[in-house]
Coordinates of C-alpha atoms in Angstrom, one line a residue:
X259 CA 0.0 0.0 0.0
X260 CA 1.0 3.7 -0.2
X261 CA 0.9 5.4 3.2
X262 CA -2.4 7.2 2.8
X263 CA -4.1 5.2 5.6
X264 CA -3.3 6.7 8.9
X265 CA -5.2 8.2 11.9
X266 CA -5.8 11.9 12.6
X267 CA -3.7 12.1 15.8
X268 CA -5.3 15.3 17.3
X269 CA -8.6 13.4 17.4
X270 CA -7.1 10.3 19.2
X271 CA -6.9 9.7 22.9
X272 CA -3.5 9.1 24.3
X273 CA -4.1 5.4 24.7
X274 CA -5.3 5.1 21.1
X275 CA -2.2 6.8 19.7
X276 CA 0.0 4.6 21.9
X277 CA -1.9 1.5 20.6
X278 CA -1.4 2.4 17.0
X279 CA 2.3 2.9 17.6
X280 CA 2.5 -0.5 19.5
X281 CA 0.8 -2.3 16.6
X282 CA 3.1 -0.6 14.1
X283 CA 6.1 -1.8 16.2
X284 CA 4.6 -5.2 16.8
X285 CA 4.1 -5.7 13.0
X286 CA 7.7 -4.7 12.4
X287 CA 8.9 -7.4 14.8
X288 CA 6.5 -9.9 13.3
X289 CA 7.9 -9.3 9.8
X290 CA 11.4 -9.5 11.0
X291 CA 10.8 -12.8 12.9
X292 CA 9.1 -14.4 9.9
X293 CA 11.0 -12.9 7.0
X294 CA 14.1 -11.1 8.2
X295 CA 15.2 -7.4 8.3
X296 CA 14.8 -6.7 4.6
X297 CA 11.0 -6.6 4.5
X298 CA 10.9 -4.3 7.6
X299 CA 12.1 -1.5 5.4
X300 CA 8.7 -1.6 3.6
X301 CA 6.6 -1.5 6.8
X302 CA 3.7 1.0 6.3
X303 CA 0.8 2.6 8.2
X304 CA -1.5 0.9 5.7
X305 CA -0.4 -2.6 6.9
X306 CA -0.7 -1.4 10.5
X307 CA -4.3 -0.6 9.7
X308 CA -4.8 -4.0 8.2
X309 CA -3.4 -5.6 11.3
X310 CA -5.9 -3.6 13.4
X311 CA -8.8 -4.7 11.3
X312 CA -7.6 -8.3 11.1
X313 CA -7.7 -8.5 14.9
X314 CA -10.7 -6.4 15.6
X315 CA -13.0 -9.4 16.2
X316 CA -11.0 -10.5 19.2
X317 CA -12.4 -9.8 22.7
X318 CA -9.2 -8.9 24.6
X319 CA -6.2 -6.8 23.9
X320 CA -3.0 -8.3 25.3
X321 CA -0.9 -5.9 27.3
X322 CA 2.1 -4.5 25.3
X323 CA 5.6 -5.9 25.8
X324 CA 8.9 -4.1 25.4
X325 CA 11.4 -5.2 22.7
X326 CA 14.7 -3.8 21.4
X327 CA 15.3 -3.2 17.8
X328 CA 17.6 -1.3 15.5
X329 CA 15.6 1.9 16.1
X330 CA 15.5 1.3 19.9
X331 CA 18.6 -0.7 20.7
X332 CA 19.1 0.2 24.4
X333 CA 15.8 0.8 26.3
X334 CA 13.5 -1.0 24.0
X335 CA 10.1 0.1 22.9
X336 CA 6.5 -0.8 23.7
X337 CA 5.0 -3.0 21.1
X338 CA 1.9 -5.2 20.6
X339 CA 2.4 -8.9 21.5
X340 CA 2.6 -11.3 18.6
X341 CA -0.7 -12.8 17.6
X342 CA -2.6 -14.3 14.6
X343 CA -3.5 -10.8 13.3
X344 CA 0.1 -9.6 13.3
X345 CA 1.3 -12.9 11.7
X346 CA -1.3 -12.5 8.9
X347 CA -0.4 -8.9 8.4
X348 CA 3.3 -9.8 8.1
X349 CA 2.5 -12.4 5.4
X350 CA 0.3 -10.0 3.5
X351 CA 2.8 -7.2 3.8
X352 CA 5.5 -9.4 2.1
X353 CA 3.1 -10.5 -0.7
X354 CA 2.1 -6.9 -1.4
X355 CA 5.6 -5.6 -1.2
X356 CA 6.9 -8.2 -3.7
X357 CA 4.1 -7.6 -6.2
X358 CA 4.6 -3.8 -5.9
X359 CA 8.3 -4.3 -6.7
X360 CA 7.3 -6.5 -9.7
X361 CA 4.9 -3.8 -10.9
X362 CA 7.8 -1.2 -10.6
X363 CA 10.1 -3.5 -12.5
X364 CA 7.5 -3.6 -15.3
X365 CA 6.9 0.2 -15.3
X366 CA 10.2 1.8 -14.6
X367 CA 13.1 2.6 -16.9
X368 CA 16.8 3.2 -16.4
X369 CA 18.3 3.3 -12.9
X370 CA 14.9 2.9 -11.2
X371 CA 14.3 -0.3 -13.1
X372 CA 17.7 -1.6 -12.1
X373 CA 17.0 -0.8 -8.5
X374 CA 13.6 -2.6 -8.7
X375 CA 15.3 -5.6 -10.3
X376 CA 17.8 -5.8 -7.4
X377 CA 15.0 -5.4 -4.8
X378 CA 13.0 -8.2 -6.5
X379 CA 15.9 -10.6 -6.3
X380 CA 16.4 -9.7 -2.6
X381 CA 12.7 -10.2 -1.9
X382 CA 12.2 -13.5 -3.8
X383 CA 13.0 -15.9 -1.0
X384 CA 10.7 -14.1 1.5
X385 CA 8.0 -13.9 -1.2
X386 CA 8.2 -17.7 -1.7
X387 CA 7.6 -18.3 2.0
X388 CA 4.7 -15.9 2.1
X389 CA 3.2 -17.5 -1.0
X390 CA 3.4 -20.9 0.6
X391 CA 1.4 -19.6 3.6
X392 CA -1.2 -17.7 1.5
X393 CA -1.4 -19.5 -1.9
X394 CA -4.9 -18.4 -2.7
X395 CA -4.3 -14.8 -1.9
X396 CA -1.1 -14.8 -4.0
X397 CA -2.9 -16.4 -7.0
X398 CA -5.5 -13.7 -6.9
X399 CA -2.9 -11.0 -6.6
X400 CA -0.9 -12.3 -9.6
X401 CA -4.0 -12.4 -11.8
X402 CA -5.0 -8.9 -10.7
X403 CA -1.5 -7.5 -11.4
X404 CA -1.4 -9.1 -14.8
X405 CA -4.7 -7.5 -15.6
X406 CA -3.4 -4.1 -14.4
X407 CA -0.2 -4.4 -16.5
X408 CA -2.3 -5.2 -19.6
X409 CA -4.4 -2.1 -19.0
X410 CA -1.3 0.0 -18.5
X411 CA 0.2 -1.3 -21.8
X412 CA -3.0 -0.5 -23.6
X413 CA -3.1 3.0 -22.0
X414 CA -6.6 2.4 -20.8
X415 CA -8.4 5.6 -20.0
X416 CA -11.0 4.0 -17.7
X417 CA -10.2 4.8 -14.1
X418 CA -12.7 2.2 -13.0
X419 CA -11.1 -0.7 -14.9
X420 CA -7.6 0.2 -13.7
X421 CA -8.8 0.7 -10.1
X422 CA -10.7 -2.5 -10.2
X423 CA -7.6 -4.5 -11.0
X424 CA -5.7 -2.9 -8.1
X425 CA -8.7 -3.2 -5.7
X426 CA -8.8 -7.0 -6.4
X427 CA -5.2 -7.2 -5.1
X428 CA -6.2 -5.7 -1.7
X429 CA -9.5 -7.7 -1.5
X430 CA -7.4 -10.9 -1.9
X431 CA -5.7 -10.3 1.5
X432 CA -8.9 -11.2 3.4
X433 CA -8.7 -14.7 4.8
X434 CA -11.1 -17.3 3.3
X435 CA -13.7 -18.2 6.0
X436 CA -16.8 -18.5 3.9
X437 CA -18.9 -16.4 6.3
X438 CA -20.6 -13.0 6.3
X439 CA -17.5 -11.4 7.9
X440 CA -15.4 -12.4 5.0
X441 CA -17.8 -10.9 2.5
X442 CA -17.9 -7.6 4.5
X443 CA -14.1 -7.5 4.8
X444 CA -13.7 -8.2 1.1
X445 CA -16.0 -5.3 0.3
X446 CA -14.1 -3.1 2.6
X447 CA -10.7 -3.9 1.3
X448 CA -11.8 -3.9 -2.3
X449 CA -12.9 -0.2 -1.9
X450 CA -9.8 0.6 0.1
X451 CA -7.7 -0.7 -2.8
X452 CA -9.8 1.3 -5.3
X453 CA -9.5 4.5 -3.2
X454 CA -5.7 4.1 -2.7
X455 CA -5.1 3.4 -6.3
X456 CA -7.1 6.5 -7.5
X457 CA -5.7 8.7 -4.8
X458 CA -2.1 7.7 -5.7
X459 CA -2.8 8.4 -9.3
X460 CA -4.1 11.8 -8.4
X461 CA -1.0 12.4 -6.3
X462 CA 1.3 11.3 -9.1
X463 CA -0.2 13.4 -11.9
X464 CA 2.7 15.8 -12.2
X465 CA 5.4 13.1 -12.0
X466 CA 3.7 10.8 -14.5
X467 CA 3.1 13.7 -17.0
X468 CA 6.7 14.7 -16.8
X469 CA 8.0 11.1 -17.2
X470 CA 5.4 9.8 -19.6
X471 CA 4.1 7.2 -17.1
X472 CA 0.7 5.6 -17.2
X473 CA -1.9 7.5 -15.2
X474 CA -5.6 6.9 -15.6
X475 CA -6.6 10.3 -14.1
X476 CA -4.5 12.1 -16.8
X477 CA -6.0 9.9 -19.6
X478 CA -9.6 10.0 -18.3
X479 CA -9.8 13.8 -18.1
X480 CA -7.3 14.4 -21.0
X481 CA -5.2 16.7 -18.7
X482 CA -2.8 19.0 -20.5
X483 CA -1.2 20.4 -17.3
X484 CA -0.7 18.9 -13.8
X485 CA -3.5 20.9 -12.3
X486 CA -6.5 19.0 -10.8
X487 CA -8.6 22.2 -10.2
X488 CA -10.9 21.6 -13.2
X489 CA -11.5 17.9 -12.5
X490 CA -11.5 18.0 -8.7
X491 CA -15.3 17.7 -8.3
X492 CA -15.8 14.6 -10.4
X493 CA -12.6 13.0 -9.0
X494 CA -13.7 13.8 -5.5
X495 CA -17.1 12.2 -6.1
X496 CA -15.6 8.9 -7.3
X497 CA -13.2 8.8 -4.3
X498 CA -16.1 9.5 -1.9
X499 CA -18.1 6.7 -3.4
X500 CA -15.5 4.2 -2.3
X501 CA -15.1 5.9 1.1
X502 CA -18.9 5.6 1.6
X503 CA -18.7 1.8 0.9
X504 CA -15.8 1.5 3.3
X505 CA -17.7 3.2 6.0
X506 CA -20.8 1.0 5.4
X507 CA -18.7 -2.1 5.5
X508 CA -17.2 -1.0 8.8
X509 CA -20.7 -0.5 10.3
X510 CA -21.5 -4.1 9.4
X511 CA -18.5 -5.5 11.2
X512 CA -18.7 -6.8 14.8
X513 CA -15.7 -4.7 16.1
X514 CA -14.7 -5.8 19.6
X515 CA -11.3 -4.1 20.0
X516 CA -9.7 -1.0 18.7
X517 CA -13.1 0.3 17.5
X518 CA -12.4 4.0 18.1
X519 CA -8.9 3.8 16.5
X520 CA -10.2 2.1 13.4
X521 CA -13.1 4.5 13.2
X522 CA -10.8 7.4 13.4
X523 CA -8.7 6.1 10.5
X524 CA -11.7 5.4 8.3
X525 CA -14.1 8.3 9.1
X526 CA -11.4 11.0 9.6
X527 CA -8.0 10.0 8.3
X528 CA -9.0 8.8 4.9
X529 CA -11.3 11.7 4.1
X530 CA -8.5 14.1 5.3
X531 CA -6.0 12.4 3.0
X532 CA -8.4 12.7 0.1
X533 CA -8.9 16.5 0.6
X534 CA -5.1 17.0 1.0
X535 CA -4.2 15.2 -2.2
X536 CA -6.8 17.0 -4.2
X537 CA -5.9 20.4 -2.9
X538 CA -2.1 19.7 -3.2
X539 CA -1.3 19.9 0.5
X540 CA -0.7 16.2 1.2
X541 CA 2.7 15.3 2.6
X542 CA 3.9 11.7 3.2
X543 CA 4.1 10.9 6.9
X544 CA 2.4 14.1 7.8
X545 CA 5.5 16.1 6.6
X546 CA 7.9 14.4 9.0
X547 CA 11.1 13.1 7.7
X548 CA 11.0 9.9 9.6
X549 CA 8.4 7.1 9.2
X550 CA 7.1 5.3 12.2
X551 CA 6.0 8.1 14.5
X552 CA 2.6 9.7 14.6

């Protein structure tokens, strides 16, 4: 994912902000334990959100533990205890990271393509382990990525078709349980994927126009300059449509833990990111130079 999914800190209580940080650190340790240090460099707030949602059906929240890491080598840092949700989020993070690198390898040119090729080779072994753990999810992701790359080669001007392919990749991360909860979560993560893809396309308009990269927003609205002012209203409507479906899916979930934190991210954080990208004020990691701290 791309870093757009994060809470609005001023609206969080202290314990909720601490909990988000603890899950972020717990996920980092889970990735490191299962796949090594390499994949921790791709840790994101988006996958922290996934870990929160994956575990939101649990009744209890285990007390945090303290662990040392490269960022906190002496005193250690409070982090969430390892559980099934963090293990699943670690596996999903590795799958999505590898497929994102594969997509970059197909899209980029020159030095960037060379870097993507090196990263893909470094990620291959971890990806194979994650694929063995989540074979059905990986199969869906591979098919969705192939469909997306076909649309990119064709310079498809349909935002919906391009976003659908990306959305199917994120829907694939939901565990197969065959019950109503799976259907609700698939709906939620399908529209999260759609929203992230279109928001990222809007964010990258200037760069893609300068470099000649594929961008469905540019093609759909036949943009001649990297200015979203004239198309902001229809673009905002299509993004809000996915946000509305995400909110409805959340309301159908039986959320037993981290409800206020998850609600803050969905109902406040994601709409805020939408407005900031469309008005040109969005900054990765809230404008901070270092990832990992709200």
